[in-house]
Short mmCIF file of C-alpha atoms and ligand atoms in Angstrom, two decimals:
data_model
loop_
_atom_site.label_atom_id
_atom_site.label_comp_id
_atom_site.label_asym_id
_atom_site.label_seq_id
_atom_site.Cartn_x
_atom_site.Cartn_y
_atom_site.Cartn_z
CA MET A 23 -50.52 -7.64 -9.13
CA THR A 24 -49.16 -4.24 -10.08
CA ALA A 25 -45.54 -3.81 -11.09
CA ASN A 26 -44.93 -2.25 -7.69
CA GLU A 27 -46.29 -5.24 -5.79
CA ILE A 28 -44.12 -7.69 -7.71
CA ARG A 29 -40.92 -5.80 -6.90
CA VAL A 30 -38.75 -6.97 -3.99
CA HIS A 31 -37.03 -4.77 -1.42
CA ASN A 32 -33.76 -4.62 -3.35
CA PHE A 33 -30.71 -3.90 -1.18
CA ASN A 34 -28.18 -5.34 -3.64
CA ALA A 35 -24.70 -3.81 -3.50
CA GLY A 36 -24.26 -3.67 -7.27
CA PRO A 37 -25.60 -4.13 -9.83
CA ALA A 38 -28.38 -2.64 -7.78
CA ALA A 39 -31.94 -1.33 -7.81
CA LEU A 40 -33.00 0.97 -10.63
CA PRO A 41 -35.98 3.31 -10.39
CA LEU A 42 -39.17 1.50 -11.43
CA GLU A 43 -40.14 4.47 -13.63
CA VAL A 44 -36.86 4.11 -15.52
CA LEU A 45 -37.39 0.40 -16.13
CA GLN A 46 -40.94 1.01 -17.29
CA ARG A 47 -39.86 3.73 -19.68
CA ALA A 48 -37.14 1.46 -21.10
CA GLN A 49 -39.69 -1.30 -21.44
CA ALA A 50 -42.15 0.95 -23.27
CA GLU A 51 -39.41 2.07 -25.68
CA LEU A 52 -37.67 -1.27 -26.06
CA THR A 53 -38.96 -2.31 -29.46
CA ASN A 54 -39.55 1.12 -30.97
CA PHE A 55 -37.40 3.95 -29.70
CA ASN A 56 -38.82 7.38 -30.46
CA GLY A 57 -40.74 6.24 -33.54
CA THR A 58 -37.64 4.83 -35.25
CA GLY A 59 -39.07 1.33 -35.54
CA MET A 60 -35.90 0.09 -33.86
CA SER A 61 -34.77 -0.67 -30.37
CA MET A 62 -32.00 1.39 -28.83
CA LEU A 63 -30.27 -2.01 -28.75
CA GLU A 64 -30.32 -2.18 -32.55
CA MET A 65 -29.32 1.34 -33.43
CA SER A 66 -26.05 2.69 -34.78
CA HIS A 67 -23.93 4.61 -32.32
CA ARG A 68 -23.43 7.07 -35.20
CA SER A 69 -27.17 7.67 -35.64
CA PRO A 70 -28.57 11.10 -34.81
CA GLU A 71 -31.14 9.47 -32.50
CA TYR A 72 -28.44 7.86 -30.39
CA GLU A 73 -26.27 10.94 -30.41
CA VAL A 74 -29.06 12.98 -28.83
CA VAL A 75 -29.24 10.50 -25.94
CA HIS A 76 -25.45 10.37 -25.58
CA ASN A 77 -25.10 14.13 -25.45
CA GLU A 78 -28.09 14.58 -23.16
CA ALA A 79 -26.51 12.20 -20.64
CA LYS A 80 -23.29 14.26 -20.68
CA THR A 81 -25.15 17.55 -20.32
CA LEU A 82 -27.33 16.26 -17.49
CA LEU A 83 -24.34 14.93 -15.57
CA LYS A 84 -22.65 18.30 -15.82
CA GLU A 85 -25.83 20.04 -14.76
CA LEU A 86 -26.62 17.77 -11.80
CA LEU A 87 -23.03 17.98 -10.51
CA ALA A 88 -22.93 21.74 -11.16
CA LEU A 89 -19.61 21.17 -12.91
CA PRO A 90 -17.74 24.35 -13.69
CA GLU A 91 -16.14 24.93 -17.11
CA GLY A 92 -13.00 23.03 -17.90
CA TYR A 93 -14.12 19.44 -17.41
CA GLU A 94 -14.69 16.57 -19.85
CA VAL A 95 -17.33 13.91 -19.20
CA LEU A 96 -16.29 10.57 -20.70
CA PHE A 97 -17.98 7.19 -21.09
CA LEU A 98 -15.65 4.19 -20.84
CA GLN A 99 -15.87 0.46 -20.32
CA GLY A 100 -13.89 -1.86 -18.07
CA GLY A 101 -15.56 -0.76 -14.83
CA ALA A 102 -14.00 1.18 -12.00
CA SER A 103 -11.43 -1.62 -11.90
CA LEU A 104 -9.89 -0.54 -15.21
CA GLN A 105 -9.66 3.00 -13.86
CA PHE A 106 -7.43 1.68 -11.07
CA ALA A 107 -4.86 0.98 -13.83
CA MET A 108 -5.69 3.67 -16.38
CA ILE A 109 -5.24 6.54 -13.93
CA PRO A 110 -1.62 5.71 -13.08
CA MET A 111 -0.89 4.81 -16.73
CA ASN A 112 -1.99 8.28 -17.77
CA PHE A 113 -1.10 10.44 -14.79
CA LEU A 114 1.74 8.82 -12.82
CA PRO A 115 5.01 9.80 -14.52
CA GLN A 116 8.44 8.52 -13.49
CA GLY A 117 9.92 10.42 -10.59
CA LYS A 118 6.53 11.18 -9.03
CA LYS A 119 4.46 9.38 -6.44
CA ALA A 120 0.76 8.66 -6.30
CA ALA A 121 -0.71 8.95 -2.79
CA PHE A 122 -3.62 6.86 -1.54
CA ALA A 123 -6.02 7.16 1.36
CA MET A 124 -6.57 3.54 2.31
CA THR A 125 -10.19 3.28 3.41
CA GLY A 126 -11.20 -0.13 2.12
CA VAL A 127 -10.75 -2.95 -0.32
CA TRP A 128 -11.39 -0.84 -3.42
CA ALA A 129 -8.76 1.67 -2.30
CA GLU A 130 -6.34 -1.24 -1.78
CA LYS A 131 -7.00 -2.44 -5.30
CA ALA A 132 -6.46 1.02 -6.74
CA TYR A 133 -3.18 1.25 -4.80
CA GLU A 134 -2.00 -2.18 -5.94
CA GLU A 135 -2.65 -1.39 -9.60
CA ALA A 136 -0.83 1.93 -9.35
CA ALA A 137 2.12 0.20 -7.66
CA LYS A 138 2.56 -1.88 -10.82
CA MET A 139 2.86 1.32 -12.84
CA GLY A 140 5.03 3.57 -10.66
CA ALA A 141 5.84 4.89 -7.21
CA VAL A 142 3.08 4.99 -4.59
CA MET A 143 2.67 6.10 -1.00
CA ILE A 144 0.00 5.69 1.67
CA ALA A 145 -1.38 9.04 2.84
CA ALA A 146 -3.50 7.48 5.60
CA SER A 147 -4.91 4.09 6.43
CA ALA A 148 -7.82 2.80 8.48
CA LYS A 149 -6.92 -0.84 7.95
CA GLU A 150 -6.09 -1.59 11.59
CA ASN A 151 -9.71 -0.80 12.49
CA ASN A 152 -10.99 -3.15 9.75
CA TYR A 153 -11.82 0.02 7.83
CA SER A 154 -14.53 1.15 10.24
CA ARG A 155 -13.69 4.83 9.92
CA ILE A 156 -12.56 7.55 7.52
CA PRO A 157 -9.23 9.13 8.48
CA SER A 158 -9.45 12.78 9.45
CA ILE A 159 -8.40 15.18 6.74
CA GLN A 160 -5.69 16.65 8.98
CA ASP A 161 -4.05 13.22 9.20
CA LEU A 162 -3.55 12.85 5.45
CA ALA A 163 0.20 12.92 4.80
CA TYR A 164 1.52 13.12 1.25
CA ASP A 165 4.35 14.87 -0.61
CA ASP A 166 3.65 18.33 -2.05
CA ASP A 167 4.82 17.17 -5.46
CA CYS A 168 2.69 14.02 -5.61
CA ALA A 169 1.25 13.11 -9.00
CA TYR A 170 -2.15 12.93 -7.30
CA LEU A 171 -4.02 11.97 -4.14
CA HIS A 172 -6.57 9.19 -4.58
CA VAL A 173 -9.60 8.76 -2.29
CA THR A 174 -12.60 6.43 -2.32
CA SER A 175 -15.54 8.66 -1.44
CA ASN A 176 -17.75 5.81 -0.25
CA ASN A 177 -16.51 2.41 0.88
CA THR A 178 -19.10 0.03 -0.44
CA ILE A 179 -17.95 -3.02 1.50
CA PHE A 180 -17.30 -1.47 4.92
CA GLY A 181 -20.04 1.17 4.86
CA THR A 182 -18.00 4.32 5.45
CA GLN A 183 -18.19 7.62 3.57
CA TRP A 184 -16.15 10.81 3.53
CA ARG A 185 -17.99 13.79 5.04
CA GLU A 186 -15.65 16.39 3.55
CA PHE A 187 -12.78 16.31 1.13
CA PRO A 188 -9.28 17.76 1.55
CA GLU A 189 -8.00 20.93 -0.07
CA THR A 190 -5.01 19.54 -1.92
CA GLY A 191 -3.67 22.72 -3.51
CA LYS A 192 -1.47 21.86 -6.46
CA VAL A 193 -1.82 18.11 -5.96
CA PRO A 194 -4.65 16.82 -8.17
CA LEU A 195 -7.42 15.13 -6.16
CA ILE A 196 -8.84 11.96 -7.72
CA ALA A 197 -11.87 10.08 -6.40
CA ASP A 198 -13.48 6.72 -6.95
CA MET A 199 -17.14 7.66 -6.47
CA SER A 200 -18.58 4.40 -7.79
CA SER A 201 -20.97 3.88 -4.92
CA ASP A 202 -22.09 7.39 -4.00
CA ILE A 203 -21.92 9.61 -7.07
CA LEU A 204 -25.09 11.71 -7.38
CA SER A 205 -26.28 10.71 -3.91
CA GLN A 206 -25.77 14.22 -2.50
CA PRO A 207 -24.39 17.59 -3.59
CA PHE A 208 -20.63 18.10 -3.26
CA ASP A 209 -18.05 20.54 -4.57
CA ALA A 210 -16.93 18.84 -7.77
CA SER A 211 -14.50 21.66 -8.52
CA LYS A 212 -12.11 20.26 -5.87
CA PHE A 213 -11.46 17.24 -8.02
CA SER A 214 -9.23 16.76 -11.03
CA LEU A 215 -10.75 13.39 -11.84
CA ILE A 216 -13.84 11.53 -10.65
CA TYR A 217 -14.77 8.06 -11.81
CA ALA A 218 -17.68 5.74 -11.17
CA GLY A 219 -18.83 2.40 -12.49
CA ALA A 220 -22.49 2.95 -13.31
CA GLN A 221 -24.00 -0.13 -11.68
CA LYS A 222 -24.54 1.30 -8.19
CA ASN A 223 -26.00 4.76 -8.47
CA LEU A 224 -26.05 5.67 -12.16
CA GLY A 225 -27.57 2.85 -14.13
CA PRO A 226 -26.76 -0.68 -15.25
CA ALA A 227 -23.34 -2.34 -15.51
CA GLY A 228 -21.33 -1.77 -18.67
CA VAL A 229 -20.39 1.88 -18.59
CA THR A 230 -17.98 3.85 -16.42
CA VAL A 231 -18.28 7.61 -16.13
CA VAL A 232 -15.06 9.63 -15.93
CA ILE A 233 -15.11 13.34 -15.21
CA VAL A 234 -11.72 14.88 -15.78
CA ARG A 235 -10.29 18.37 -15.68
CA LYS A 236 -8.83 19.39 -19.03
CA GLU A 237 -5.68 20.73 -17.34
CA LEU A 238 -4.95 17.24 -16.02
CA LEU A 239 -5.85 15.66 -19.34
CA ASP A 240 -3.21 17.79 -21.06
CA THR A 241 -0.50 16.20 -18.89
CA ALA A 242 -1.46 12.61 -19.77
CA ASN A 243 1.05 10.06 -21.05
CA LYS A 244 0.81 9.97 -24.86
CA ASN A 245 2.63 6.66 -25.30
CA LEU A 246 -0.25 4.38 -24.44
CA PRO A 247 -2.48 2.11 -26.51
CA THR A 248 -5.33 4.12 -28.02
CA MET A 249 -8.08 2.67 -25.84
CA LEU A 250 -6.13 3.31 -22.64
CA ARG A 251 -5.74 7.04 -23.31
CA TYR A 252 -8.35 9.41 -21.90
CA GLN A 253 -7.51 11.75 -24.77
CA THR A 254 -9.01 9.25 -27.21
CA TYR A 255 -12.38 9.50 -25.49
CA ALA A 256 -12.17 13.25 -24.98
CA LYS A 257 -11.30 13.98 -28.63
CA ASP A 258 -14.11 11.88 -30.11
CA ASN A 259 -16.90 12.59 -27.62
CA SER A 260 -16.50 9.01 -26.27
CA LEU A 261 -17.42 7.77 -29.74
CA TYR A 262 -13.99 6.68 -30.99
CA ASN A 263 -15.28 3.11 -31.01
CA THR A 264 -18.69 1.65 -30.17
CA PRO A 265 -19.67 2.77 -26.67
CA PRO A 266 -22.05 0.68 -24.51
CA THR A 267 -25.03 2.42 -26.07
CA PHE A 268 -27.83 0.74 -24.13
CA SER A 269 -26.09 1.31 -20.78
CA ILE A 270 -25.60 4.98 -21.61
CA TYR A 271 -29.25 5.23 -22.67
CA LEU A 272 -30.28 3.84 -19.27
CA VAL A 273 -27.89 6.19 -17.47
CA ASN A 274 -29.59 9.03 -19.31
CA LEU A 275 -33.01 7.83 -18.10
CA VAL A 276 -31.68 7.65 -14.53
CA LEU A 277 -30.24 11.18 -14.81
CA ASN A 278 -33.60 12.45 -16.04
CA TRP A 279 -35.22 10.69 -13.09
CA ILE A 280 -32.82 12.35 -10.63
CA LYS A 281 -33.55 15.73 -12.16
CA ALA A 282 -37.29 15.08 -11.84
CA GLN A 283 -36.79 14.23 -8.14
CA GLY A 284 -35.45 17.76 -7.69
CA GLY A 285 -31.74 17.15 -8.25
CA LEU A 286 -29.04 16.21 -5.76
CA ALA A 287 -30.33 18.26 -2.83
CA ALA A 288 -33.69 16.49 -2.98
CA VAL A 289 -32.07 13.09 -3.46
CA GLN A 290 -29.81 13.77 -0.47
CA LEU A 291 -32.80 14.48 1.78
CA GLN A 292 -34.36 11.18 0.73
CA ASN A 293 -31.08 9.31 1.25
CA GLN A 294 -30.66 10.81 4.74
CA ARG A 295 -34.17 9.79 5.68
CA LYS A 296 -33.65 6.29 4.31
CA ALA A 297 -30.33 5.67 6.06
CA ALA A 298 -31.59 7.22 9.30
CA ALA A 299 -34.44 4.71 9.48
CA ILE A 300 -32.05 1.75 9.31
CA TYR A 301 -29.40 3.26 11.60
CA GLU A 302 -32.18 3.96 14.09
CA ALA A 303 -33.04 0.27 14.21
CA ILE A 304 -29.36 -0.44 14.96
CA ASP A 305 -28.88 2.33 17.53
CA ASN A 306 -32.11 1.63 19.41
CA SER A 307 -31.48 -2.11 19.65
CA ASN A 308 -29.55 -2.09 22.96
CA GLY A 309 -26.67 -3.80 21.25
CA PHE A 310 -28.72 -6.50 19.52
CA TYR A 311 -27.49 -5.06 16.22
CA ILE A 312 -23.95 -3.64 16.02
CA GLY A 313 -23.02 -1.15 13.32
CA HIS A 314 -19.62 -1.72 11.69
CA ALA A 315 -18.77 1.91 10.88
CA ASP A 316 -17.94 4.57 13.46
CA LYS A 317 -20.90 6.94 13.73
CA ASP A 318 -19.07 9.92 12.25
CA SER A 319 -17.94 7.86 9.26
CA ARG A 320 -21.23 6.16 8.46
CA SER A 321 -22.29 5.81 4.85
CA LEU A 322 -25.68 6.90 3.59
CA MET A 323 -25.40 4.32 0.84
CA ASN A 324 -24.15 1.08 2.42
CA ILE A 325 -25.30 0.32 5.95
CA THR A 326 -23.21 -2.44 7.52
CA PHE A 327 -24.11 -4.22 10.74
CA ARG A 328 -23.75 -7.49 12.59
CA LEU A 329 -25.95 -9.22 15.12
CA ALA A 330 -24.38 -9.45 18.60
CA ASP A 331 -25.38 -13.10 18.56
CA THR A 332 -23.76 -14.03 15.23
CA GLY A 333 -25.56 -17.37 15.43
CA LEU A 334 -28.78 -15.49 14.66
CA GLU A 335 -27.51 -13.90 11.45
CA LYS A 336 -28.43 -16.81 9.23
CA LYS A 337 -31.93 -16.86 10.69
CA PHE A 338 -32.31 -13.11 10.19
CA LEU A 339 -31.25 -13.36 6.55
CA GLN A 340 -33.63 -16.28 6.01
CA ILE A 341 -36.58 -14.41 7.48
CA ALA A 342 -35.66 -11.34 5.45
CA LYS A 343 -35.62 -13.44 2.29
CA GLN A 344 -39.08 -14.82 3.05
CA ALA A 345 -40.31 -11.25 3.50
CA ASN A 346 -39.07 -10.24 0.00
CA PHE A 347 -35.79 -8.60 1.00
CA VAL A 348 -32.88 -9.17 -1.37
CA GLY A 349 -29.14 -8.53 -1.06
CA LEU A 350 -28.80 -8.13 2.73
CA ALA A 351 -25.91 -10.55 3.34
CA GLY A 352 -22.74 -8.69 4.31
CA HIS A 353 -19.51 -8.92 2.33
CA ARG A 354 -17.37 -11.82 3.54
CA LEU A 355 -14.70 -9.40 4.86
CA VAL A 356 -17.16 -7.76 7.26
CA GLY A 357 -19.71 -10.52 7.75
CA GLY A 358 -23.17 -9.84 9.10
CA CYS A 359 -25.47 -7.72 7.00
CA ARG A 360 -25.24 -4.87 4.53
CA ALA A 361 -28.17 -2.83 3.25
CA SER A 362 -27.25 -0.87 0.14
CA ALA A 363 -29.74 1.99 -0.03
CA TYR A 364 -28.69 3.65 -3.28
CA ASN A 365 -30.70 6.48 -4.85
CA ALA A 366 -33.21 4.14 -6.50
CA VAL A 367 -34.09 2.23 -3.31
CA PRO A 368 -37.42 3.65 -2.09
CA TYR A 369 -37.90 5.00 1.44
CA GLN A 370 -40.65 2.41 1.85
CA SER A 371 -38.10 -0.40 1.51
CA CYS A 372 -35.87 1.16 4.18
CA LEU A 373 -38.81 1.62 6.51
CA ALA A 374 -39.84 -2.00 5.89
CA LEU A 375 -36.29 -3.13 6.77
CA LYS A 376 -36.34 -1.09 9.99
CA GLU A 377 -39.64 -2.73 10.96
CA LEU A 378 -38.34 -6.18 10.11
CA MET A 379 -35.24 -5.59 12.26
CA GLU A 380 -37.35 -4.40 15.19
CA LYS A 381 -39.71 -7.33 14.92
CA PHE A 382 -36.84 -9.82 14.65
CA GLN A 383 -35.20 -8.32 17.72
CA LYS A 384 -38.42 -8.57 19.74
CA GLU A 385 -38.84 -12.21 18.83
CA ASN A 386 -35.20 -13.23 19.32
CA ALA A 387 -33.63 -11.01 21.99
C1 LIG B 422 -18.11 -1.69 -7.09
C2 LIG B 422 -16.94 -0.83 -6.87
C3 LIG B 422 -15.79 -0.92 -7.65
C4 LIG B 422 -15.62 -1.97 -8.73
O1 LIG B 422 -16.36 -1.65 -9.83
P1 LIG B 422 -16.31 -2.49 -11.18
O2 LIG B 422 -17.14 -1.66 -12.08
O3 LIG B 422 -16.87 -3.84 -10.88
O4 LIG B 422 -14.90 -2.58 -11.64
C5 LIG B 422 -14.76 -0.04 -7.41
N1 LIG B 422 -14.85 0.91 -6.45
C6 LIG B 422 -15.96 1.03 -5.68
C7 LIG B 422 -16.00 2.08 -4.63
C8 LIG B 422 -17.02 0.16 -5.86
O5 LIG B 422 -18.13 0.29 -5.09
#
């Protein structure tokens, strides 16, 4: 069998599918990176060979996001979850409030961590609808002198995604983009800070990307432990201590892969096509499948749905498993099914899922 034939249809929510080409490249270089006679796993983070990879990843991220001047790209550990705490530690001073758009469980966690650190407020919430929609931008209510407004660009568990982002004027806009960064072009210059755990759309687990505007960085709290200060990472090119070198190496391979696809505009077209195939199976099912998210809030990355006859869900997941589909069980808070169609999930897998859903409906309606 070829490598392609062995691979499953991987709809895992995270860690998630990586491009086959990236895995093959990593495999080919695993024992001897670039003629060094060493694996990337065995190499000093101070070596010139590693530094090239490290800096290329930063440059490519800036290029793919079309980041204007004035931003730092940082590599951290601790996942997006540590960012929930680090952001208020650094940027929520006494006497100010941090505002949150509550659009899902990850937003709740970010809010709860900030509440331990300082004053918080809710700018909008979609909780009463079990997070099935994104609040409209006009409904966001926060003080003009807020420390920042925090949004979750894509809600991994509920399958909703912001279509547009607010103009926040003097209030810094901060986004958790863990599950949709680099899935489509967007205006990065609106944001003062963007963060993303790598394991959904950027690479493997172990590294978190933080993109921060230098103006915001200059206001950061200086009385924090070294490793909890963004300044530490910014000053030393994220090489103050040992970074997760192999994860960053894989992120760099993924970024090169995205560039080779044609960048974010090309990736967006693919992602739209992929999500459309699966949403079509839902929308054309006469109510056999029920999407969780409101249509105008639907995510291109995480497609959440239930079966009208919930008794059939177990059977559907079983049949999917037999047909080489992985990761389709929904999160326990939503139930049903979730297909995570991140950048690296091929169109063919999404088409195969659509066909499976149609066939299952025919046989069980
Ligand atoms: C997965 C996820 C997280 C949690 O990421 P960790 O790296 O596990 O801490 C946070 N926010 C969003 C939107 C996510 O999808």
